[in-house]
Structures are given as structure tokens and as C-alpha cells.
């Protein structure tokens, strides 16, 4: 069968460096760090005392207090970012078939904020089992997609993808596949995460996954730097409207870019560590390029997973060099996690947005906080250190890799009609 073309017609973002898509992109291009001391709780006894929290964000500006009570913060973030994307795209059940518009939304952890608070309240109580009646529907990871569909009346396919830090890339790939197979006209897709709480910081500290550079939070996320020592936890959401091209064209929609491929793989190696030779990363990039019928020498930019961990950055770089060979030196590579922190299940969404904007604007956002070259990494590769670079970006690849060995990548191209 002939596959349909899939385009991006709406974008929404909520991050530590911007509370909407335009602010987010401006923060990326200007190399703004979102890391700062934690304000959400007293972190003085934790090994890591900083994170990439949302700033100047008041949920009361977006969601009525009565509705807030039914939502964990990860769902609140989903509602805000998705509404921005829906408005940006001009999607409405008044003019489009609601049965042909779906929602696939991701979260790696879901309502951990709600779970922590409810369990803590029970333990600190008198032993009587008193739980909030919204405890379960606030906590479950699939509830954000349900809430989005209920608010906007979208009755197409509706579910959540969970694959750790690859979750929202998987959601984008699933939406892409439904549309190109002709099973839907449009999807709201992306992901959200709200894990900057005691359980989140404490849990990742116990894994020794987080940076502990408390004396300089703004420089703590330093992918590919010799002195990197862990990632910075972030929070927020990213939303995309994916739409079948002819459907978008017929209604005169603005088009940011075209999605042409998606790929997945597994490391089958370790619960938290990457394959040391980047085998899963290598396979997922090859799978994605094959799915998009693209040669390696056509890719201009890779938004890498690039978490700022000692092992992960090396493994991904090895994979890039094996996949792209000599063309690896013509690529721009950057990790926007150096600015946003690591949004876990929402990382793929906001990083796909960065890749789409890069294609749309012909600008590659930087990898900030580079101070010292790592002798284990090839210094001839262009990691786009510290400053954004202008170049023609026709094709961009976005990589995400998650605990459990889950890998997912998505490929976008400049829209040319």
C-alpha cells in the first residue's frame, strides 16, 4: 500500500528554559541553562540539591482549581503543552472529524508525585486507610492521554507509551505509523514528566546517576565534557500535532516539518547501563534511516541522547561513528539536555521539537557547558559546543535511550511541499 505523508502542524512546550514553544526555542538557541537549586522541597540532605525545575509557571493560569485536584503535575503539564500545540495547529472537532483524531501520550514514571504523597500521608497517619479517591486515576501513566482527549473531544486511538527515557519518542513513532497507514488524520502526541520530588531525586541519587555539582548547578549538565559526572533531572512537557499531509493541506495548516522515519531497538545488556559499544544505539539509528529511506550522508544534525553520564556519552558517540563513518565529521551533534536537564519520559518530545525547529530555522542549538575535551572522544566531531550554529538543516535525527535498554529514534526533514 502507498503510505501517507506525515507532517508537524502544531507544537507546544513547557520546560525549565521556557513555558511555551517560542520561549523554549529561544532558550536553546541562546544557550540558557535551566538548572538551579531545588525550590520544590528542602533538598539540603540530598546528595543532589538542584534540578531543572519549571520557572514562573502557575498552573492556575491554565487549569481551574477544581480540575487540578484530579491531576498529578505530570498530567497538568501535559494539558498545558498539548493545548498550546492544538491551538497552534488549529485543530478542532468543530471542523475536523473527532473520530479521526487520536492522542498518544507518554510518561516514563507517571504520577510519582501523587504516589509519594498518598503513601506518605498513610504512613504518617494513625493507621486508618484513608486515601484520596483520585489517587489511582491521578497516578496511572495513561491518564494524561485520557484527560487530553476528554477536554478536546478527540475520539481516535488513545493510549500511553512507557519505555523509560524513550517513552515519548515511542509515542511519536506510534502516531506517525497510525497516520501513514491511513488509520487517523491527526494525533496529539508527546510526553510529560514531573519527577523533581524527594522520591525522584533520592532514587536517582541512589543509582549514582545524577550530577552532584551543587556548587555550580548551571554548569552541572556537561555532555561530552571530560568532567561530566551525571545528568540533571528536569521536568515539563512537549507536544506535537502530527497530521496527514493532504488533510493538513486541505485546511491550510502551517507545516513545520515532515516526519519520515522512526526506529526502535533493544540493548539486551543491562538494566541501567548502555551497551559499551553502543550496539542498541547503532541499531536504532540504522533502523530509523532505513525506515525513512535515507542515506547516512543526507543527515545534517543529530540531537543526541547525550545525558552527561560517563558511559552513555561514549557509547552513543561510538555508535554514531560506526553508523555514519566519514560523514560523522560533516554532522552537527548536540545535546540539548545540557540546557533542559533530562526530562526522562518527556525527553524525546522536547528533543524532537528541538530537531524540528532546527530544520525549520536552519539553526543547530548548542551543547553548553563544555570546558575540557575528553580524550576518549574524537575531537574532530562537531558537538556544537557552547554556541548555536547556523547551517542548512534538511534532515535531523533525534535519539532517546532508556533504562531497560529501550532505544527509539525519529527522523524529520525540511518540508518542501
XYZ file of C-alpha atoms in Angstrom:
417
model
C 0.000 0.000 0.000
C 1.064 3.592 -0.509
C 1.976 5.187 2.788
C 0.610 8.633 3.665
C 2.903 11.571 4.309
C 3.014 12.863 7.886
C 3.714 16.470 8.809
C 4.020 18.506 12.005
C 1.381 21.239 12.240
C 1.431 22.198 15.934
C 3.998 22.463 18.730
C 3.748 23.064 22.489
C 6.473 23.066 25.110
C 6.833 23.551 28.842
C 10.422 23.415 30.077
C 12.870 24.858 32.569
C 14.063 27.319 29.912
C 10.699 28.386 28.533
C 6.994 27.980 29.280
C 5.930 27.823 25.641
C 7.432 26.665 22.352
C 8.886 30.029 21.308
C 10.475 30.668 24.712
C 11.881 27.158 24.721
C 13.482 27.552 21.282
C 14.908 30.969 22.195
C 16.381 29.449 25.348
C 18.009 26.684 23.338
C 19.488 28.979 20.692
C 20.851 31.319 23.363
C 22.400 28.514 25.396
C 20.387 29.100 28.566
C 20.838 26.660 31.443
C 17.658 25.694 33.289
C 19.471 24.190 36.281
C 19.169 25.869 39.693
C 18.775 24.938 43.373
C 15.585 22.985 44.067
C 12.707 25.098 45.384
C 10.005 22.409 45.468
C 11.224 20.875 48.751
C 14.110 21.076 51.218
C 16.906 19.252 49.389
C 19.674 20.107 51.842
C 20.098 16.485 52.964
C 20.246 15.077 49.443
C 23.453 14.425 47.513
C 21.977 16.438 44.638
C 20.328 19.715 45.617
C 19.452 21.159 42.204
C 17.365 20.350 39.141
C 15.818 21.880 36.033
C 12.501 22.972 37.540
C 9.860 24.969 35.697
C 10.184 28.688 36.390
C 7.492 31.362 36.738
C 4.873 28.755 35.952
C 1.492 28.985 37.672
C -0.888 26.175 36.824
C -3.772 28.389 37.969
C -3.268 30.381 34.782
C -4.254 27.311 32.764
C -6.359 24.870 34.782
C -9.236 25.521 37.187
C -8.523 24.529 40.793
C -11.369 22.004 40.771
C -9.779 20.188 37.828
C -6.269 20.445 39.289
C -7.388 18.261 42.208
C -7.905 15.393 39.765
C -4.478 15.692 38.148
C -0.924 14.875 39.132
C 1.542 17.552 37.977
C 2.658 15.352 35.065
C -0.914 15.478 33.716
C -1.182 19.208 34.360
C 1.969 19.739 32.298
C 0.521 17.523 29.563
C -2.680 19.564 29.449
C -0.793 22.858 29.140
C 1.659 21.785 26.418
C -0.940 19.862 24.414
C -3.357 22.793 24.421
C -0.644 25.065 23.076
C 0.055 22.577 20.266
C -3.646 22.091 19.475
C -4.207 25.855 19.292
C -1.061 26.281 17.216
C -2.335 23.701 14.714
C -5.911 24.981 14.722
C -7.318 21.507 15.405
C -10.979 21.478 16.404
C -13.812 18.974 16.412
C -15.960 21.766 15.013
C -14.146 21.495 11.688
C -12.422 18.063 11.802
C -13.733 14.553 12.400
C -13.139 13.772 16.117
C -13.152 10.029 15.404
C -10.065 10.523 13.221
C -8.015 12.466 15.781
C -6.174 10.456 18.428
C -3.936 11.030 21.436
C -0.813 9.012 22.232
C 0.942 10.481 25.251
C 3.987 9.242 27.138
C 5.413 9.336 30.622
C 8.233 7.199 31.893
C 7.087 7.363 35.515
C 3.615 8.897 35.607
C 2.135 10.237 38.841
C 5.069 9.717 41.182
C 4.214 12.973 42.979
C 0.751 11.641 43.830
C 2.089 8.213 44.770
C 4.688 9.654 47.159
C 2.222 11.987 48.852
C -0.525 9.387 49.318
C 1.829 6.774 50.772
C 3.499 9.371 52.995
C 0.137 10.554 54.315
C -0.864 6.969 55.113
C 2.408 6.165 56.903
C 2.293 9.366 58.919
C -1.377 8.894 59.832
C -2.988 6.842 62.591
C -3.064 3.656 60.542
C -6.572 4.196 59.226
C -6.501 3.592 55.461
C -7.565 6.990 54.170
C -6.697 7.599 50.541
C -7.727 10.287 48.102
C -10.434 8.933 45.768
C -8.404 10.362 42.883
C -5.230 8.537 43.988
C -5.299 5.851 41.284
C -6.591 7.925 38.337
C -4.037 10.655 39.166
C -1.157 8.200 39.348
C -1.572 5.915 36.329
C 0.674 6.779 33.392
C -2.074 6.571 30.768
C -4.321 9.191 32.369
C -2.764 12.172 30.576
C -3.836 10.900 27.158
C -7.317 10.310 28.520
C -7.570 13.794 30.015
C -6.398 15.421 26.771
C -8.987 13.533 24.733
C -11.800 14.320 27.167
C -11.054 18.033 27.164
C -10.893 18.344 23.392
C -13.333 15.624 22.308
C -10.832 13.591 20.291
C -12.160 10.037 19.912
C -9.428 8.378 17.859
C -6.860 5.860 19.229
C -5.885 6.777 22.768
C -3.182 5.311 24.985
C 0.174 5.846 26.659
C 3.649 4.563 25.789
C 6.095 3.676 28.571
C 9.694 2.859 27.703
C 11.643 4.883 30.270
C 13.522 7.754 28.625
C 12.485 6.590 25.132
C 8.774 6.853 26.008
C 7.762 9.990 24.123
C 9.829 9.102 21.072
C 7.855 5.866 21.016
C 4.622 7.868 21.262
C 5.646 9.979 18.265
C 6.583 6.878 16.251
C 3.258 5.202 17.033
C 1.294 8.290 15.996
C 3.395 8.556 12.832
C 2.649 4.931 11.945
C -1.113 5.225 12.516
C -1.294 8.241 10.229
C 0.870 6.919 7.426
C -1.178 3.711 7.420
C -4.320 5.793 6.920
C -5.864 4.901 10.281
C -6.152 8.513 11.520
C -5.976 12.077 10.248
C -4.096 13.605 13.158
C -2.647 12.890 16.588
C -1.763 14.840 19.671
C 1.456 13.192 20.796
C 4.391 13.826 23.092
C 5.144 13.331 26.756
C 5.347 14.869 30.210
C 7.192 14.218 33.441
C 7.105 15.678 36.952
C 9.703 13.816 38.993
C 11.519 16.645 40.767
C 10.423 15.474 44.205
C 12.109 13.659 47.077
C 11.494 10.191 45.649
C 12.776 11.213 42.230
C 15.967 12.902 43.410
C 16.595 10.285 46.091
C 16.009 7.373 43.755
C 18.341 8.618 41.052
C 20.919 9.575 43.698
C 20.843 6.002 44.947
C 21.657 4.879 41.394
C 24.522 7.415 41.298
C 23.012 8.709 38.071
C 22.740 12.419 38.958
C 25.364 15.121 38.958
C 26.260 16.309 42.461
C 27.856 19.576 41.372
C 25.896 21.581 43.960
C 28.351 24.483 43.878
C 27.608 25.161 40.204
C 24.197 23.812 39.140
C 24.075 25.827 35.919
C 27.196 24.030 34.619
C 26.371 20.588 36.003
C 24.952 19.110 32.796
C 28.002 18.937 30.563
C 27.592 16.245 27.894
C 30.823 15.067 26.229
C 32.966 17.058 28.653
C 35.820 15.211 30.345
C 34.467 16.094 33.796
C 30.834 15.058 33.285
C 29.585 13.002 36.220
C 25.844 12.545 35.853
C 22.666 14.021 34.462
C 20.465 16.806 35.829
C 16.829 15.914 36.452
C 14.342 18.029 34.516
C 10.569 18.363 34.310
C 7.951 19.598 31.869
C 6.261 18.507 28.659
C 6.495 18.576 24.889
C 3.569 18.225 22.490
C 3.326 17.743 18.737
C 0.417 17.646 16.346
C 1.188 15.078 13.660
C -1.137 15.220 10.689
C -1.646 13.521 7.352
C -0.267 15.855 4.699
C -3.323 16.071 2.428
C -5.547 16.673 5.466
C -3.273 19.491 6.620
C -3.008 20.938 3.122
C -6.781 20.933 2.630
C -7.337 23.089 5.691
C -4.387 25.397 5.016
C -2.406 24.387 8.091
C 1.053 25.736 8.824
C 3.645 22.969 8.422
C 6.878 22.940 10.435
C 8.480 19.777 9.085
C 7.794 16.297 7.784
C 8.305 13.113 9.803
C 9.779 10.437 7.538
C 11.049 7.646 9.786
C 11.088 6.050 13.195
C 13.062 3.167 14.630
C 13.374 1.112 17.786
C 15.816 -1.418 19.237
C 16.936 -3.005 22.497
C 20.380 -3.186 24.067
C 19.594 -6.549 25.741
C 22.510 -5.736 28.011
C 21.850 -4.140 31.434
C 19.009 -2.581 33.422
C 20.600 0.891 33.553
C 23.922 0.932 31.678
C 24.169 1.251 27.899
C 25.818 -1.382 25.771
C 29.517 -0.406 26.000
C 29.922 -0.408 22.212
C 26.600 1.358 21.651
C 25.116 -1.642 19.848
C 21.495 -0.730 20.592
C 22.128 2.901 19.621
C 23.762 1.760 16.389
C 20.818 -0.488 15.517
C 18.158 2.098 16.264
C 19.802 4.726 14.085
C 20.196 2.254 11.229
C 16.578 1.153 11.641
C 15.382 4.750 11.548
C 17.377 5.689 8.469
C 16.136 2.550 6.718
C 12.535 3.370 7.645
C 12.963 6.842 6.147
C 14.767 5.550 3.036
C 17.619 7.912 3.823
C 21.335 7.532 3.187
C 23.709 8.281 6.039
C 25.314 11.167 4.150
C 21.988 13.029 3.953
C 21.646 13.642 7.710
C 22.706 17.117 8.823
C 22.042 17.120 12.559
C 21.665 14.605 15.379
C 20.017 15.670 18.621
C 21.690 13.012 20.716
C 20.514 11.351 23.910
C 23.647 12.872 25.467
C 22.787 12.684 29.156
C 26.175 13.794 30.537
C 26.954 10.383 32.041
C 30.452 8.913 31.747
C 29.403 5.721 29.937
C 26.392 6.894 27.919
C 28.080 9.709 26.012
C 30.943 7.463 24.902
C 28.664 4.607 23.815
C 26.457 6.908 21.734
C 29.451 8.561 20.083
C 30.885 5.165 19.130
C 27.551 4.231 17.582
C 27.375 7.460 15.576
C 30.842 6.910 14.174
C 30.056 3.322 13.196
C 26.764 4.265 11.512
C 27.858 7.445 9.726
C 31.540 6.639 9.162
C 33.287 9.548 7.374
C 30.069 11.566 7.221
C 30.128 11.753 11.037
C 32.591 14.628 10.632
C 30.129 16.599 8.488
C 27.319 16.324 11.027
C 26.332 18.702 13.747
C 25.782 16.844 17.005
C 24.325 18.439 20.109
C 22.733 17.557 23.421
C 20.012 19.971 24.455
C 19.875 18.183 27.826
C 22.800 20.441 28.703
C 20.150 23.180 28.974
C 16.836 21.495 29.828
C 18.128 18.697 32.005
C 16.848 15.187 31.444
C 13.050 15.035 31.242
C 13.007 11.219 31.351
C 9.862 10.075 29.517
C 9.312 13.562 28.083
C 12.866 13.915 26.766
C 12.061 12.567 23.315
C 9.205 15.028 22.874
C 11.100 18.203 23.677
C 14.177 16.979 21.799
C 12.116 16.111 18.720
C 10.772 19.662 18.930
C 14.360 20.957 19.040
C 15.129 18.890 15.925
C 12.002 20.142 14.127
C 12.819 23.769 14.928
C 16.395 23.171 13.793
C 15.086 22.013 10.406
C 12.558 24.846 10.289
C 15.005 27.630 11.195
C 18.321 26.199 9.868
C 19.947 26.608 13.264
C 21.560 23.914 15.424
C 21.232 24.526 19.182
C 24.409 24.077 21.198
C 25.768 21.650 23.733
C 26.590 24.099 26.530
C 28.971 23.698 29.467
C 31.922 22.358 27.533
C 35.158 23.140 29.338
C 37.560 20.238 28.799
C 37.914 17.831 25.884
C 37.507 14.153 26.723
C 40.458 12.207 25.272
C 38.152 9.190 24.830
C 36.019 11.144 22.338
C 37.050 12.139 18.825
C 37.765 15.880 18.983
C 37.171 16.185 15.219
C 33.444 15.568 15.685
C 31.313 18.706 15.774
C 29.459 18.605 19.098
C 28.271 22.217 18.582
C 29.919 23.224 21.814
C 28.728 26.327 23.674
C 27.216 28.298 20.784
C 24.415 27.659 18.299
C 25.479 27.267 14.669
C 23.638 28.355 11.550
C 23.641 25.831 8.714
C 21.217 24.325 6.263
C 19.439 21.502 8.072
C 17.412 19.348 5.693
C 17.331 16.198 7.805
C 17.595 15.794 11.567
C 17.665 12.688 13.751
C 16.609 12.624 17.422
C 17.886 9.816 19.680
C 16.491 8.631 23.025
C 17.665 5.677 25.104
C 16.063 4.393 28.301
C 16.692 2.202 31.334
C 15.943 -1.386 30.405
C 17.822 -0.946 27.132
C 14.964 0.717 25.229
C 16.092 2.776 22.230
C 13.984 4.914 19.903
C 14.824 7.492 17.245
C 12.761 9.689 14.959
C 13.764 11.302 11.664
C 12.429 14.624 10.373
C 13.029 16.554 7.153
C 12.540 20.090 5.930
C 9.070 20.451 4.443
C 9.161 21.344 0.750
C 5.583 20.712 -0.365
